[in-house]
CSV table of C-alpha atoms and ligand atoms in Angstrom, one decimal:
chain,number,residue,atom,x,y,z
T,1,UNK,CA,283.6,203.7,216.4
T,2,UNK,CA,283.3,200.2,215.1
T,3,UNK,CA,280.1,199.4,216.6
T,4,UNK,CA,278.6,202.4,216.1
T,5,UNK,CA,279.5,202.7,212.3
T,6,UNK,CA,278.1,199.0,212.2
T,7,UNK,CA,275.0,199.3,213.9
T,8,UNK,CA,272.7,199.6,211.1
T,9,UNK,CA,273.6,196.9,209.7
T,10,UNK,CA,273.4,194.6,212.4
T,11,UNK,CA,269.9,195.4,213.0
T,12,UNK,CA,268.4,193.7,210.1
T,13,UNK,CA,265.6,192.1,211.6
T,14,UNK,CA,264.9,194.3,214.8
T,15,UNK,CA,264.0,197.5,213.3
T,16,UNK,CA,260.2,196.8,212.7
T,17,UNK,CA,257.7,199.0,211.3
T,18,UNK,CA,256.9,201.8,213.6
T,19,UNK,CA,253.6,200.5,215.4
T,20,UNK,CA,251.7,203.6,215.3
T,21,UNK,CA,251.6,203.7,211.6
T,22,UNK,CA,250.0,200.0,211.6
T,23,UNK,CA,248.0,200.9,213.9
T,24,UNK,CA,246.6,204.1,212.0
T,25,UNK,CA,246.2,201.8,209.0
T,26,UNK,CA,244.0,199.7,210.7
T,27,UNK,CA,241.8,202.4,211.8
T,28,UNK,CA,241.8,203.9,208.2
T,29,UNK,CA,240.8,200.8,206.6
T,30,UNK,CA,237.9,200.4,209.3
T,31,UNK,CA,237.1,203.8,208.1
T,32,UNK,CA,236.6,201.9,204.4
T,33,UNK,CA,238.7,204.7,203.2
T,34,UNK,CA,241.3,202.1,201.5
T,35,UNK,CA,238.7,200.5,199.1
T,36,UNK,CA,239.3,203.5,197.0
T,37,UNK,CA,243.0,204.7,196.4
T,38,UNK,CA,242.1,208.3,196.0
T,39,UNK,CA,240.1,208.4,199.3
T,40,UNK,CA,242.8,206.9,201.2
T,41,UNK,CA,245.5,209.4,199.8
T,42,UNK,CA,242.7,212.2,200.8
T,43,UNK,CA,243.2,210.8,204.5
T,44,UNK,CA,246.7,210.3,204.8
T,45,UNK,CA,247.1,209.4,208.2
T,46,UNK,CA,250.8,210.4,208.6
T,47,UNK,CA,251.9,214.5,208.7
T,48,UNK,CA,254.9,213.4,206.1
T,49,UNK,CA,254.2,215.4,203.2
T,50,UNK,CA,253.8,213.6,199.9
T,51,UNK,CA,253.9,215.3,197.0
T,52,UNK,CA,251.0,216.1,194.2
T,53,UNK,CA,250.3,213.5,191.6
T,54,UNK,CA,252.7,213.1,188.3
T,55,UNK,CA,251.3,213.1,185.2
T,56,UNK,CA,250.1,209.5,184.0
T,57,UNK,CA,253.0,207.4,182.6
T,58,UNK,CA,252.1,204.3,181.0
T,59,UNK,CA,253.3,201.0,183.0
T,60,UNK,CA,255.7,199.1,181.5
T,61,UNK,CA,254.6,195.6,181.7
T,62,UNK,CA,257.5,193.9,180.3
T,63,UNK,CA,259.1,193.7,184.1
T,64,UNK,CA,256.8,192.0,186.1
T,65,UNK,CA,257.4,191.9,190.0
T,66,UNK,CA,255.3,188.8,190.2
T,67,UNK,CA,254.2,190.1,194.0
T,68,UNK,CA,252.0,192.5,195.4
T,69,UNK,CA,253.0,196.6,195.6
T,70,UNK,CA,254.2,197.0,199.1
T,71,UNK,CA,252.3,199.7,201.1
T,72,UNK,CA,253.2,203.2,200.0
T,73,UNK,CA,253.5,204.4,203.5
T,74,UNK,CA,256.2,201.5,204.6
T,75,UNK,CA,258.0,202.0,201.2
T,76,UNK,CA,258.2,206.0,202.0
T,77,UNK,CA,259.0,205.6,205.7
T,78,UNK,CA,261.2,202.7,206.3
T,79,UNK,CA,264.4,203.5,204.7
T,80,UNK,CA,268.2,203.4,204.3
T,81,UNK,CA,269.8,207.1,203.8
T,82,UNK,CA,272.8,207.2,205.7
T,83,UNK,CA,273.3,210.7,205.1
T,84,UNK,CA,270.4,211.4,207.0
T,85,UNK,CA,270.9,209.2,209.9
T,86,UNK,CA,271.7,205.2,210.5
T,87,UNK,CA,268.2,204.8,211.5
T,88,UNK,CA,265.1,203.4,209.2
T,89,UNK,CA,263.1,206.6,210.4
T,90,UNK,CA,264.9,209.1,208.4
T,91,UNK,CA,262.0,210.3,206.2
T,92,UNK,CA,261.2,213.5,208.2
T,93,UNK,CA,264.8,214.6,208.2
T,94,UNK,CA,265.1,213.9,204.2
T,95,UNK,CA,262.2,216.0,203.4
T,96,UNK,CA,264.1,219.0,204.5
T,97,UNK,CA,266.4,218.5,201.6
T,98,UNK,CA,265.7,221.0,198.8
T,99,UNK,CA,265.5,219.0,195.5
T,100,UNK,CA,264.9,222.1,193.3
T,101,UNK,CA,266.9,224.0,191.5
T,102,UNK,CA,268.8,220.2,191.2
T,103,UNK,CA,271.8,219.6,188.8
T,104,UNK,CA,272.9,216.5,187.7
T,105,UNK,CA,276.6,216.4,186.0
T,106,UNK,CA,277.5,213.6,183.6
T,107,UNK,CA,281.1,213.8,183.2
T,108,UNK,CA,284.3,212.1,182.4
T,109,UNK,CA,285.1,209.8,179.5
T,110,UNK,CA,281.9,210.8,177.7
T,111,UNK,CA,281.8,212.7,174.3
T,112,UNK,CA,279.5,215.0,175.4
T,113,UNK,CA,279.8,216.2,179.3
T,114,UNK,CA,276.5,217.4,180.5
T,115,UNK,CA,275.0,219.6,183.4
T,116,UNK,CA,271.6,218.8,183.4
T,117,UNK,CA,269.1,221.0,185.3
T,118,UNK,CA,266.6,218.4,186.4
T,119,UNK,CA,263.5,219.4,184.9
T,120,UNK,CA,265.4,219.9,181.5
T,121,UNK,CA,266.4,216.2,182.1
T,122,UNK,CA,263.0,214.7,182.7
T,123,UNK,CA,261.6,216.8,179.6
T,124,UNK,CA,264.2,215.1,177.2
T,125,UNK,CA,263.9,211.7,178.3
T,126,UNK,CA,261.0,209.1,177.7
T,127,UNK,CA,259.4,208.7,181.2
T,128,UNK,CA,257.5,205.3,182.0
T,129,UNK,CA,256.6,203.4,185.2
T,130,UNK,CA,258.1,200.2,186.2
T,131,UNK,CA,257.2,197.8,188.9
T,132,UNK,CA,260.5,196.9,190.5
T,133,UNK,CA,261.6,194.8,193.4
T,134,UNK,CA,264.5,196.0,195.6
T,135,UNK,CA,266.2,193.5,198.1
T,136,UNK,CA,268.4,195.2,200.9
T,137,UNK,CA,271.4,193.5,201.8
T,138,UNK,CA,269.7,193.1,205.3
T,139,UNK,CA,267.0,190.9,204.0
T,140,UNK,CA,264.1,193.1,203.7
T,141,UNK,CA,262.3,193.7,200.2
T,142,UNK,CA,260.0,195.8,198.9
T,143,UNK,CA,258.1,195.8,195.6
T,144,UNK,CA,257.2,199.7,194.4
T,145,UNK,CA,255.9,201.3,191.2
T,146,UNK,CA,258.8,203.7,190.3
T,147,UNK,CA,258.5,206.8,187.4
T,148,UNK,CA,261.5,207.6,185.5
T,149,UNK,CA,263.8,206.5,182.6
T,150,UNK,CA,266.0,204.0,181.4
T,151,UNK,CA,269.9,204.4,181.7
T,152,UNK,CA,270.7,203.4,178.0
T,153,UNK,CA,268.7,206.7,176.9
T,154,UNK,CA,271.1,208.8,179.1
T,155,UNK,CA,273.9,207.0,178.0
T,156,UNK,CA,272.7,207.5,174.1
T,157,UNK,CA,272.9,211.4,175.0
T,158,UNK,CA,276.4,211.7,176.4
T,159,UNK,CA,277.9,209.2,174.4
T,160,UNK,CA,280.5,207.4,176.4
T,161,UNK,CA,283.9,207.1,174.9
T,162,UNK,CA,285.1,203.6,173.9
T,163,UNK,CA,287.5,203.3,176.7
T,164,UNK,CA,284.6,204.0,179.3
T,165,UNK,CA,284.4,200.8,181.4
T,166,UNK,CA,283.0,202.2,184.7
T,167,UNK,CA,280.1,204.2,185.7
T,168,UNK,CA,280.2,206.2,189.1
T,169,UNK,CA,276.9,207.3,190.7
T,170,UNK,CA,277.4,210.0,193.3
T,171,UNK,CA,275.1,211.2,196.2
T,172,UNK,CA,274.3,214.9,196.9
T,173,UNK,CA,276.4,216.2,200.0
T,174,UNK,CA,274.2,218.8,201.8
T,175,UNK,CA,275.8,219.5,205.1
T,176,UNK,CA,273.3,221.7,206.5
T,177,UNK,CA,270.4,219.2,205.8
T,178,UNK,CA,272.4,215.8,206.1
T,179,UNK,CA,273.5,215.3,209.9
T,180,UNK,CA,275.1,211.8,208.6
T,181,UNK,CA,277.7,214.0,206.9
T,182,UNK,CA,279.3,214.5,210.4
T,183,UNK,CA,279.9,210.9,210.7
T,184,UNK,CA,283.2,211.5,209.5
T,185,UNK,CA,284.6,207.9,209.6
T,186,UNK,CA,282.3,207.3,206.6
T,187,UNK,CA,283.8,207.8,203.4
T,188,UNK,CA,281.4,210.5,201.9
T,189,UNK,CA,279.9,211.3,199.6
T,190,UNK,CA,278.2,207.9,198.9
T,191,UNK,CA,279.3,206.7,195.6
T,192,UNK,CA,278.7,203.3,194.4
T,193,UNK,CA,279.5,202.3,190.4
T,194,UNK,CA,278.6,199.8,187.9
T,195,UNK,CA,280.4,198.4,184.3
T,196,UNK,CA,279.3,199.9,181.2
T,197,UNK,CA,277.6,196.9,180.1
T,198,UNK,CA,275.6,197.0,183.2
T,199,UNK,CA,274.7,200.7,182.9
T,200,UNK,CA,273.4,199.8,179.4
T,201,UNK,CA,271.3,196.9,180.5
T,202,UNK,CA,267.9,197.5,180.0
T,203,UNK,CA,266.9,197.2,183.8
T,204,UNK,CA,269.2,200.0,184.7
T,205,UNK,CA,266.7,202.9,185.6
T,206,UNK,CA,266.7,206.1,186.8
T,207,UNK,CA,263.5,206.9,189.0
T,208,UNK,CA,261.9,210.2,189.4
T,209,UNK,CA,259.0,209.2,190.8
T,210,UNK,CA,257.4,207.0,193.4
T,211,UNK,CA,253.6,205.6,193.3
T,212,UNK,CA,252.6,208.3,191.1
T,213,UNK,CA,254.4,211.2,192.7
T,214,UNK,CA,257.6,212.9,192.6
T,215,UNK,CA,260.3,210.6,194.2
T,216,UNK,CA,260.6,211.3,198.2
T,217,UNK,CA,264.1,212.4,199.4
T,218,UNK,CA,264.1,209.5,201.6
T,219,UNK,CA,263.7,207.2,198.8
T,220,UNK,CA,266.2,209.5,196.7
T,221,UNK,CA,264.5,212.3,195.2
T,222,UNK,CA,264.7,213.9,193.2
T,223,UNK,CA,266.6,211.3,191.0
T,224,UNK,CA,268.2,207.8,191.9
T,225,UNK,CA,269.6,204.9,190.1
T,226,UNK,CA,268.2,201.4,190.5
T,227,UNK,CA,269.7,198.2,189.8
T,228,UNK,CA,267.0,195.6,191.0
T,229,UNK,CA,268.9,192.4,190.4
T,230,UNK,CA,271.8,193.7,192.9
T,231,UNK,CA,271.5,194.6,196.9
T,232,UNK,CA,270.0,197.7,197.7
T,233,UNK,CA,273.2,199.5,198.5
T,234,UNK,CA,274.2,199.7,194.9
T,235,UNK,CA,271.1,202.0,194.1
T,236,UNK,CA,272.4,205.4,195.1
T,237,UNK,CA,270.1,208.2,196.0
T,238,UNK,CA,269.8,211.8,195.3
T,239,UNK,CA,272.5,211.7,192.3
T,240,UNK,CA,274.4,215.0,191.7
T,241,UNK,CA,277.0,213.5,189.5
T,242,UNK,CA,277.6,210.3,187.1
T,243,UNK,CA,281.0,209.7,186.2
T,244,UNK,CA,282.4,207.5,183.3
T,245,UNK,CA,285.9,206.1,183.9
T,246,UNK,CA,288.3,203.5,182.5
T,247,UNK,CA,289.3,202.4,186.1
T,248,UNK,CA,287.2,200.4,188.6
T,249,UNK,CA,286.6,203.3,191.4
T,250,UNK,CA,286.9,202.9,195.0
T,251,UNK,CA,283.1,202.8,196.4
T,252,UNK,CA,281.4,203.6,199.5
T,253,UNK,CA,280.5,199.9,200.9
T,254,UNK,CA,283.3,198.2,199.9
T,255,UNK,CA,285.7,201.3,201.6
T,256,UNK,CA,283.6,200.6,205.1
T,257,UNK,CA,283.7,196.7,205.2
T,258,UNK,CA,285.4,195.1,202.0
T,259,UNK,CA,284.9,191.8,203.8
T,260,UNK,CA,281.1,191.9,203.6
T,261,UNK,CA,280.1,194.3,200.7
T,262,UNK,CA,281.8,194.1,197.4
T,263,UNK,CA,281.7,195.9,194.0
T,264,UNK,CA,279.3,193.7,192.3
T,265,UNK,CA,276.6,192.7,195.1
T,266,UNK,CA,274.2,190.7,192.9
T,267,UNK,CA,271.7,189.0,194.8
T,268,UNK,CA,272.3,185.1,195.6
T,269,UNK,CA,270.3,183.5,197.9
T,270,UNK,CA,272.7,180.8,198.1
T,271,UNK,CA,275.8,182.9,199.3
T,272,UNK,CA,275.1,184.1,202.9
T,273,UNK,CA,276.3,187.5,204.2
T,274,UNK,CA,279.2,186.9,206.6
T,275,UNK,CA,276.6,187.6,209.5
T,276,UNK,CA,273.3,186.2,208.5
T,277,UNK,CA,271.8,183.9,205.4
T,278,UNK,CA,270.4,185.6,202.3
T,279,UNK,CA,267.9,182.7,201.6
T,280,UNK,CA,264.9,184.5,202.5
T,281,UNK,CA,263.6,187.9,202.6
T,282,UNK,CA,260.8,189.9,204.7
T,283,UNK,CA,258.4,191.7,202.7
T,284,UNK,CA,257.6,195.1,203.9
T,285,UNK,CA,254.3,195.9,205.0
T,286,UNK,CA,253.3,192.2,205.7
T,287,UNK,CA,256.2,191.0,207.3
T,288,UNK,CA,255.9,187.7,205.5
T,289,UNK,CA,259.3,185.9,204.7
T,290,UNK,CA,259.6,184.6,201.2
T,291,UNK,CA,262.7,182.7,199.4
T,292,UNK,CA,265.2,185.0,197.8
T,293,UNK,CA,265.9,184.6,194.0
T,294,UNK,CA,269.0,184.3,192.3
T,295,UNK,CA,269.6,188.0,190.4
T,296,UNK,CA,266.6,188.9,192.6
T,297,UNK,CA,264.3,187.3,190.0
T,298,UNK,CA,266.0,189.1,187.3
T,299,UNK,CA,268.1,186.4,185.7
T,300,UNK,CA,266.8,186.4,182.2
T,301,UNK,CA,267.7,190.1,181.8
T,302,UNK,CA,271.2,190.3,183.5
T,303,UNK,CA,273.0,186.7,183.8
T,304,UNK,CA,274.6,187.2,180.5
T,305,UNK,CA,276.3,190.1,181.8
T,306,UNK,CA,278.2,187.9,184.3
T,307,UNK,CA,279.5,184.7,182.1
T,308,UNK,CA,282.8,185.7,181.8
T,309,UNK,CA,283.6,187.0,185.1
T,310,UNK,CA,284.0,183.4,187.0
T,311,UNK,CA,286.9,185.1,189.0
T,312,UNK,CA,285.1,187.9,190.5
T,313,UNK,CA,283.2,187.9,193.8
T,314,UNK,CA,279.8,188.6,192.1
T,315,UNK,CA,277.5,188.0,194.9
T,316,UNK,CA,278.7,190.4,198.0
A,1,MTE,N1,273.5,207.7,199.0
A,1,MTE,C1,272.4,207.0,199.7
A,1,MTE,N2,272.1,205.9,198.9
A,1,MTE,C2,271.6,204.9,199.3
A,1,MTE,C3,271.7,204.5,200.6
A,1,MTE,C4,272.6,205.3,201.6
A,1,MTE,O1,272.7,205.2,202.4
A,1,MTE,N3,273.2,206.6,200.6
A,1,MTE,N4,271.1,203.1,201.1
A,1,MTE,C5,271.2,202.2,200.2
A,1,MTE,C6,270.6,200.7,200.9
A,1,MTE,S1,271.5,200.2,201.9
A,1,MTE,C7,269.1,200.7,200.2
A,1,MTE,S2,268.7,198.8,201.0
A,1,MTE,C8,268.4,201.2,199.5
A,1,MTE,C9,267.2,201.8,200.2
A,1,MTE,O2,266.2,202.4,199.2
A,1,MTE,P1,264.6,202.7,200.0
A,1,MTE,O3,265.2,203.6,201.3
A,1,MTE,O4,264.1,203.9,198.7
A,1,MTE,O5,263.8,201.5,199.8
A,1,MTE,O6,269.0,202.9,199.2
A,1,MTE,C10,270.3,202.7,199.1
A,1,MTE,N5,271.2,203.8,198.6
A,2,MO,MO1,270.3,198.0,201.9
């Protein structure tokens, strides 16, 4: 049992990109289709359904990734989403999850608790595109354009109470489409959390789109959260509830393996995972190894959040 539940995390390097996609991509390039994004999209080689284009939203140039975008195909086919299984190839299974109607509950210590219909929420929020890097604790990383809205806008709508100190993000539990929920040794539902200050930070983003299309289920559609300066396991997918509390909640990964995964999970190349180094990361697509940066390179935005927390285990 122990081996089983650890398996996904013990394969950080071995679960390579499926070879047939690499081959197919070469064939596509050979046909000259990769020159035009539109042409490439029209000739998608995989039978994984992709959504229609979203309306165009301006890219916010304040957040520069300093890296090329990862290939869309890799980002949408190499995923961690344990509700659908512990392999990286859960995309097809995830796409069986219906994303409409979809309700997001925002509750707990807020002046205005709300139940948002997904499409109403999107209409009320200022939507923009941001290119963010995402660094998995397993040492693979991606760079992608996400369409969505800043968490701070949602905070303004629901008005957290003065005593609210933590924000919990809960993923949908839909047993008939999520085979992973039958793995009862996991503490479902997936909940991860942050402090109210982290939630209000300008980087905390709620994507509803990816590469200019509705956010695919395998990447957390229809709505997820992104903390680009934290290890990826903090960025919960397919959210149905956001709860404000005074106490720090018990969250998913620290419950499973508290010695390896903590509450804060800020990226730090100098603090190794107990079973591997975090000094470098492997880029999805090219497979290139590059140095990992403190706070995943977002220190200018977030380092100030942690100056008075010296006693906390900030890096795991
Ligand atoms: N509900 C849920 N959210 C999740 C996960 C998960 O298993 N379940 N995996 C996390 C991990 S470990 C990572 S690295 C990222 C991966 O996001 P991506 O598949 O969009 O790249 O999602 C995070 N969010
Ligand atoms: Mo991860």
